[in-house]
């Protein structure tokens, strides 16, 4: 059976933390769809198209088996509906902290109520990636801080360009 998973998020922008979860999800699923969705509680820095381009550029630097297994898409409606449309058997989310867990617990619970045939699976952030979050990376970049340890060079360049002025 060809196992498809959705790895959803805002990816605004993609970080080394996201790329770590993505690569590990690729060990478990045949296809992992990185899916940019709308988080109504966040204002985005990058447009959807910019985020897709950045994800694509980052994925191209990963091992060939990962490149072959990853698709990048955008969806507008409910995550669970998109997962069903794509014939996914699972939604993958990364967890860093206890506060992530509480949010993810709710999200997974509600998604299961909407459609209990799609599992939510959690991967714990690797030890050296636990502190990385897009929000703080944007914050650091906005004050001219160095984000090299948190995002690939292409994302760093995009952040520098965004805040140059
Ligand atoms: O990276 P994020 O911001 O934590 O990702 C959140 C995201 C985009 C996965 C979530 O907000 C989402 O699934 N949005 C799509 C709309 C939806 O399904 N909302 C209901 C959640 S119960």
PDB file of C-alpha atoms and ligand atoms in Angstrom:
ATOM      1  CA  UNK A   1       0.000   0.000   0.000  1.00  0.00           C
ATOM      2  CA  UNK A   2       1.264   3.449  -0.945  1.00  0.00           C
ATOM      3  CA  UNK A   3       1.092   5.397   2.301  1.00  0.00           C
ATOM      4  CA  UNK A   4       0.428   9.124   1.984  1.00  0.00           C
ATOM      5  CA  UNK A   5       0.733  11.603   4.858  1.00  0.00           C
ATOM      6  CA  UNK A   6       0.010  15.298   5.081  1.00  0.00           C
ATOM      7  CA  UNK A   7       2.519  17.485   6.899  1.00  0.00           C
ATOM      8  CA  UNK A   8       0.495  20.689   7.368  1.00  0.00           C
ATOM      9  CA  UNK A   9       1.534  24.050   8.715  1.00  0.00           C
ATOM     10  CA  UNK A  10       1.985  27.741   8.092  1.00  0.00           C
ATOM     11  CA  UNK A  11       5.688  27.356   7.223  1.00  0.00           C
ATOM     12  CA  UNK A  12       6.143  31.118   7.520  1.00  0.00           C
ATOM     13  CA  UNK A  13       8.982  30.482   6.901  1.00  0.00           C
ATOM     14  CA  UNK A  14      10.168  26.868   6.863  1.00  0.00           C
ATOM     15  CA  UNK A  15      12.910  26.160   9.458  1.00  0.00           C
ATOM     16  CA  UNK A  16      15.433  23.414  10.190  1.00  0.00           C
ATOM     17  CA  UNK A  17      12.856  22.125  12.688  1.00  0.00           C
ATOM     18  CA  UNK A  18      10.270  21.584   9.920  1.00  0.00           C
ATOM     19  CA  UNK A  19      12.869  19.995   7.630  1.00  0.00           C
ATOM     20  CA  UNK A  20      13.867  17.565  10.365  1.00  0.00           C
ATOM     21  CA  UNK A  21      10.254  16.451  10.915  1.00  0.00           C
ATOM     22  CA  UNK A  22       9.735  16.191   7.152  1.00  0.00           C
ATOM     23  CA  UNK A  23      12.747  13.940   6.634  1.00  0.00           C
ATOM     24  CA  UNK A  24      11.757  11.697   9.502  1.00  0.00           C
ATOM     25  CA  UNK A  25       8.159  11.468   8.211  1.00  0.00           C
ATOM     26  CA  UNK A  26       9.595  10.325   4.871  1.00  0.00           C
ATOM     27  CA  UNK A  27      11.018   7.245   6.622  1.00  0.00           C
ATOM     28  CA  UNK A  28       7.495   6.166   7.550  1.00  0.00           C
ATOM     29  CA  UNK A  29       5.381   7.234   4.539  1.00  0.00           C
ATOM     30  CA  UNK A  30       5.843   6.785   0.787  1.00  0.00           C
ATOM     31  CA  UNK A  31       4.624  10.295   0.016  1.00  0.00           C
ATOM     32  CA  UNK A  32       4.593  13.250   2.382  1.00  0.00           C
ATOM     33  CA  UNK A  33       2.614  16.272   1.234  1.00  0.00           C
ATOM     34  CA  UNK A  34       3.873  19.479   2.792  1.00  0.00           C
ATOM     35  CA  UNK A  35       0.615  21.414   2.909  1.00  0.00           C
ATOM     36  CA  UNK A  36       0.408  25.124   3.553  1.00  0.00           C
ATOM     37  CA  UNK A  37      -2.849  25.904   5.310  1.00  0.00           C
ATOM     38  CA  UNK A  38      -4.472  28.977   6.761  1.00  0.00           C
ATOM     39  CA  UNK A  39      -3.955  29.467  10.487  1.00  0.00           C
ATOM     40  CA  UNK A  40      -6.574  32.107  11.236  1.00  0.00           C
ATOM     41  CA  UNK A  41      -4.717  33.243  14.363  1.00  0.00           C
ATOM     42  CA  UNK A  42      -1.545  34.194  12.470  1.00  0.00           C
ATOM     43  CA  UNK A  43      -0.643  37.075  10.165  1.00  0.00           C
ATOM     44  CA  UNK A  44       1.702  35.855   7.484  1.00  0.00           C
ATOM     45  CA  UNK A  45       5.024  37.444   6.619  1.00  0.00           C
ATOM     46  CA  UNK A  46       5.547  35.620   3.307  1.00  0.00           C
ATOM     47  CA  UNK A  47       2.895  35.051   0.647  1.00  0.00           C
ATOM     48  CA  UNK A  48       1.798  31.491  -0.004  1.00  0.00           C
ATOM     49  CA  UNK A  49       3.756  31.492  -3.272  1.00  0.00           C
ATOM     50  CA  UNK A  50       6.912  32.699  -1.513  1.00  0.00           C
ATOM     51  CA  UNK A  51       6.516  30.032   1.165  1.00  0.00           C
ATOM     52  CA  UNK A  52       6.074  27.324  -1.482  1.00  0.00           C
ATOM     53  CA  UNK A  53       9.214  28.533  -3.313  1.00  0.00           C
ATOM     54  CA  UNK A  54      11.233  28.544  -0.093  1.00  0.00           C
ATOM     55  CA  UNK A  55      10.054  25.045   0.880  1.00  0.00           C
ATOM     56  CA  UNK A  56      10.852  23.819  -2.611  1.00  0.00           C
ATOM     57  CA  UNK A  57      14.347  25.322  -2.545  1.00  0.00           C
ATOM     58  CA  UNK A  58      15.039  23.735   0.864  1.00  0.00           C
ATOM     59  CA  UNK A  59      13.705  20.324  -0.137  1.00  0.00           C
ATOM     60  CA  UNK A  60      15.968  20.297  -3.223  1.00  0.00           C
ATOM     61  CA  UNK A  61      18.970  20.201  -0.863  1.00  0.00           C
ATOM     62  CA  UNK A  62      17.734  17.094   0.976  1.00  0.00           C
ATOM     63  CA  UNK A  63      18.714  13.503   0.041  1.00  0.00           C
ATOM     64  CA  UNK A  64      17.272  12.228  -3.260  1.00  0.00           C
ATOM     65  CA  UNK A  65      14.942   9.711  -1.586  1.00  0.00           C
ATOM     66  CA  UNK A  66      13.335  12.583   0.343  1.00  0.00           C
ATOM     67  CA  UNK A  67      13.085  14.797  -2.759  1.00  0.00           C
ATOM     68  CA  UNK A  68      11.310  11.961  -4.593  1.00  0.00           C
ATOM     69  CA  UNK A  69       8.788  11.443  -1.790  1.00  0.00           C
ATOM     70  CA  UNK A  70       7.806  15.039  -1.040  1.00  0.00           C
ATOM     71  CA  UNK A  71       5.074  17.104  -2.671  1.00  0.00           C
ATOM     72  CA  UNK A  72       4.335  20.727  -1.785  1.00  0.00           C
ATOM     73  CA  UNK A  73       0.761  21.985  -1.938  1.00  0.00           C
ATOM     74  CA  UNK A  74      -1.503  24.681  -0.590  1.00  0.00           C
ATOM     75  CA  UNK A  75      -5.033  24.189   0.723  1.00  0.00           C
ATOM     76  CA  UNK A  76      -7.743  26.676   1.598  1.00  0.00           C
ATOM     77  CA  UNK A  77     -10.378  24.826   3.577  1.00  0.00           C
ATOM     78  CA  UNK A  78     -10.262  22.375   6.433  1.00  0.00           C
ATOM     79  CA  UNK A  79      -7.143  20.292   6.880  1.00  0.00           C
ATOM     80  CA  UNK A  80      -9.122  17.107   7.390  1.00  0.00           C
ATOM     81  CA  UNK A  81     -11.012  17.601   4.099  1.00  0.00           C
ATOM     82  CA  UNK A  82      -7.768  18.211   2.247  1.00  0.00           C
ATOM     83  CA  UNK A  83      -6.243  15.078   3.800  1.00  0.00           C
ATOM     84  CA  UNK A  84      -9.210  13.023   2.605  1.00  0.00           C
ATOM     85  CA  UNK A  85      -9.053  14.510  -0.919  1.00  0.00           C
ATOM     86  CA  UNK A  86      -5.396  13.518  -1.125  1.00  0.00           C
ATOM     87  CA  UNK A  87      -6.117   9.953   0.092  1.00  0.00           C
ATOM     88  CA  UNK A  88      -3.829  10.500   3.059  1.00  0.00           C
ATOM     89  CA  UNK A  89      -3.920   8.016   5.915  1.00  0.00           C
ATOM     90  CA  UNK A  90      -2.277  10.370   8.389  1.00  0.00           C
ATOM     91  CA  UNK A  91      -1.537  13.935   9.395  1.00  0.00           C
ATOM     92  CA  UNK A  92       1.966  14.486  10.789  1.00  0.00           C
ATOM     93  CA  UNK A  93       2.720  17.191  13.332  1.00  0.00           C
ATOM     94  CA  UNK A  94       5.899  17.975  15.214  1.00  0.00           C
ATOM     95  CA  UNK A  95       5.872  18.624  18.961  1.00  0.00           C
ATOM     96  CA  UNK A  96       8.549  20.626  20.769  1.00  0.00           C
ATOM     97  CA  UNK A  97       7.149  21.587  24.146  1.00  0.00           C
ATOM     98  CA  UNK A  98       4.321  20.918  26.560  1.00  0.00           C
ATOM     99  CA  UNK A  99       2.485  23.982  25.250  1.00  0.00           C
ATOM    100  CA  UNK A 100       2.744  22.563  21.717  1.00  0.00           C
ATOM    101  CA  UNK A 101       1.244  19.367  23.070  1.00  0.00           C
ATOM    102  CA  UNK A 102      -1.833  21.126  24.438  1.00  0.00           C
ATOM    103  CA  UNK A 103      -2.510  22.851  21.126  1.00  0.00           C
ATOM    104  CA  UNK A 104      -1.840  19.694  19.123  1.00  0.00           C
ATOM    105  CA  UNK A 105      -3.993  17.609  21.454  1.00  0.00           C
ATOM    106  CA  UNK A 106      -6.947  19.889  20.665  1.00  0.00           C
ATOM    107  CA  UNK A 107      -6.261  20.008  16.940  1.00  0.00           C
ATOM    108  CA  UNK A 108      -5.920  16.224  16.676  1.00  0.00           C
ATOM    109  CA  UNK A 109      -9.030  15.671  18.806  1.00  0.00           C
ATOM    110  CA  UNK A 110     -11.168  17.986  16.698  1.00  0.00           C
ATOM    111  CA  UNK A 111      -9.844  16.551  13.453  1.00  0.00           C
ATOM    112  CA  UNK A 112     -10.641  13.048  14.707  1.00  0.00           C
ATOM    113  CA  UNK A 113     -14.200  14.161  15.478  1.00  0.00           C
ATOM    114  CA  UNK A 114     -14.508  15.507  11.934  1.00  0.00           C
ATOM    115  CA  UNK A 115     -13.100  12.332  10.365  1.00  0.00           C
ATOM    116  CA  UNK A 116     -11.804   9.480  12.472  1.00  0.00           C
ATOM    117  CA  UNK A 117     -10.390   7.505   9.562  1.00  0.00           C
ATOM    118  CA  UNK A 118      -7.353   9.788   9.342  1.00  0.00           C
ATOM    119  CA  UNK A 119      -4.805   9.432  12.129  1.00  0.00           C
ATOM    120  CA  UNK A 120      -2.759  12.281  13.540  1.00  0.00           C
ATOM    121  CA  UNK A 121       0.806  11.174  14.239  1.00  0.00           C
ATOM    122  CA  UNK A 122       3.286  13.171  16.298  1.00  0.00           C
ATOM    123  CA  UNK A 123       7.024  13.301  15.943  1.00  0.00           C
ATOM    124  CA  UNK A 124       9.016  14.848  18.773  1.00  0.00           C
ATOM    125  CA  UNK A 125      11.374  17.587  17.693  1.00  0.00           C
ATOM    126  CA  UNK A 126      14.988  16.448  17.705  1.00  0.00           C
ATOM    127  CA  UNK A 127      16.894  17.689  20.722  1.00  0.00           C
ATOM    128  CA  UNK A 128      18.865  20.352  18.843  1.00  0.00           C
ATOM    129  CA  UNK A 129      15.736  21.719  17.101  1.00  0.00           C
ATOM    130  CA  UNK A 130      13.452  22.096  20.103  1.00  0.00           C
ATOM    131  CA  UNK A 131      13.817  25.849  20.396  1.00  0.00           C
ATOM    132  CA  UNK A 132      13.293  26.707  16.751  1.00  0.00           C
ATOM    133  CA  UNK A 133      10.007  28.362  15.824  1.00  0.00           C
ATOM    134  CA  UNK A 134       9.123  30.395  12.731  1.00  0.00           C
ATOM    135  CA  UNK A 135       7.704  33.123  14.943  1.00  0.00           C
ATOM    136  CA  UNK A 136      10.922  33.674  16.873  1.00  0.00           C
ATOM    137  CA  UNK A 137      13.053  33.322  13.752  1.00  0.00           C
ATOM    138  CA  UNK A 138      11.047  36.151  12.170  1.00  0.00           C
ATOM    139  CA  UNK A 139      11.420  38.179  15.340  1.00  0.00           C
ATOM    140  CA  UNK A 140      15.195  37.721  15.430  1.00  0.00           C
ATOM    141  CA  UNK A 141      15.513  38.545  11.710  1.00  0.00           C
ATOM    142  CA  UNK A 142      13.350  41.642  12.083  1.00  0.00           C
ATOM    143  CA  UNK A 143      15.886  43.039  14.582  1.00  0.00           C
ATOM    144  CA  UNK A 144      18.832  42.180  12.375  1.00  0.00           C
ATOM    145  CA  UNK A 145      19.857  39.064  14.348  1.00  0.00           C
ATOM    146  CA  UNK A 146      21.625  36.095  12.792  1.00  0.00           C
ATOM    147  CA  UNK A 147      19.231  33.254  11.969  1.00  0.00           C
ATOM    148  CA  UNK A 148      21.792  30.953  10.277  1.00  0.00           C
ATOM    149  CA  UNK A 149      21.424  28.317  12.975  1.00  0.00           C
ATOM    150  CA  UNK A 150      17.660  28.058  12.524  1.00  0.00           C
ATOM    151  CA  UNK A 151      16.905  28.243   8.796  1.00  0.00           C
ATOM    152  CA  UNK A 152      18.678  27.244   5.555  1.00  0.00           C
ATOM    153  CA  UNK A 153      20.636  29.984   3.709  1.00  0.00           C
ATOM    154  CA  UNK A 154      17.889  30.562   1.129  1.00  0.00           C
ATOM    155  CA  UNK A 155      15.372  31.319   3.894  1.00  0.00           C
ATOM    156  CA  UNK A 156      17.858  33.534   5.692  1.00  0.00           C
ATOM    157  CA  UNK A 157      18.350  35.532   2.462  1.00  0.00           C
ATOM    158  CA  UNK A 158      14.590  35.905   2.042  1.00  0.00           C
ATOM    159  CA  UNK A 159      14.273  37.156   5.629  1.00  0.00           C
ATOM    160  CA  UNK A 160      17.152  39.598   5.231  1.00  0.00           C
ATOM    161  CA  UNK A 161      15.561  40.918   2.021  1.00  0.00           C
ATOM    162  CA  UNK A 162      12.184  41.259   3.730  1.00  0.00           C
ATOM    163  CA  UNK A 163      13.599  43.391   6.545  1.00  0.00           C
ATOM    164  CA  UNK A 164      16.153  45.384   4.499  1.00  0.00           C
ATOM    165  CA  UNK A 165      14.805  48.932   4.268  1.00  0.00           C
TER     166      UNK A 165
HETATM  167  O1  LIG B   1       2.137  25.856  11.521  1.00  0.00           O
HETATM  168  P1  LIG B   1       0.800  26.064  12.193  1.00  0.00           P
HETATM  169  O2  LIG B   1       0.420  27.536  12.131  1.00  0.00           O
HETATM  170  O3  LIG B   1       0.765  25.519  13.587  1.00  0.00           O
HETATM  171  O4  LIG B   1      -0.283  25.263  11.316  1.00  0.00           O
HETATM  172  C1  LIG B   1      -1.651  25.278  11.696  1.00  0.00           C
HETATM  173  C2  LIG B   1      -2.533  24.679  10.581  1.00  0.00           C
HETATM  174  C3  LIG B   1      -2.355  25.485   9.300  1.00  0.00           C
HETATM  175  C4  LIG B   1      -2.137  23.232  10.326  1.00  0.00           C
HETATM  176  C5  LIG B   1      -4.009  24.752  11.105  1.00  0.00           C
HETATM  177  O5  LIG B   1      -4.323  26.064  11.449  1.00  0.00           O
HETATM  178  C6  LIG B   1      -4.998  24.199  10.083  1.00  0.00           C
HETATM  179  O6  LIG B   1      -5.162  23.013   9.976  1.00  0.00           O
HETATM  180  N1  LIG B   1      -5.648  25.112   9.320  1.00  0.00           N
HETATM  181  C7  LIG B   1      -6.618  24.736   8.302  1.00  0.00           C
HETATM  182  C8  LIG B   1      -8.038  24.979   8.783  1.00  0.00           C
HETATM  183  C9  LIG B   1      -8.497  23.893   9.727  1.00  0.00           C
HETATM  184  O7  LIG B   1      -8.579  22.723   9.397  1.00  0.00           O
HETATM  185  N2  LIG B   1      -8.814  24.295  10.954  1.00  0.00           N
HETATM  186  C10 LIG B   1      -9.435  23.434  11.936  1.00  0.00           C
HETATM  187  C11 LIG B   1      -8.478  22.877  12.934  1.00  0.00           C
HETATM  188  S1  LIG B   1      -9.392  21.898  14.053  1.00  0.00           S
END
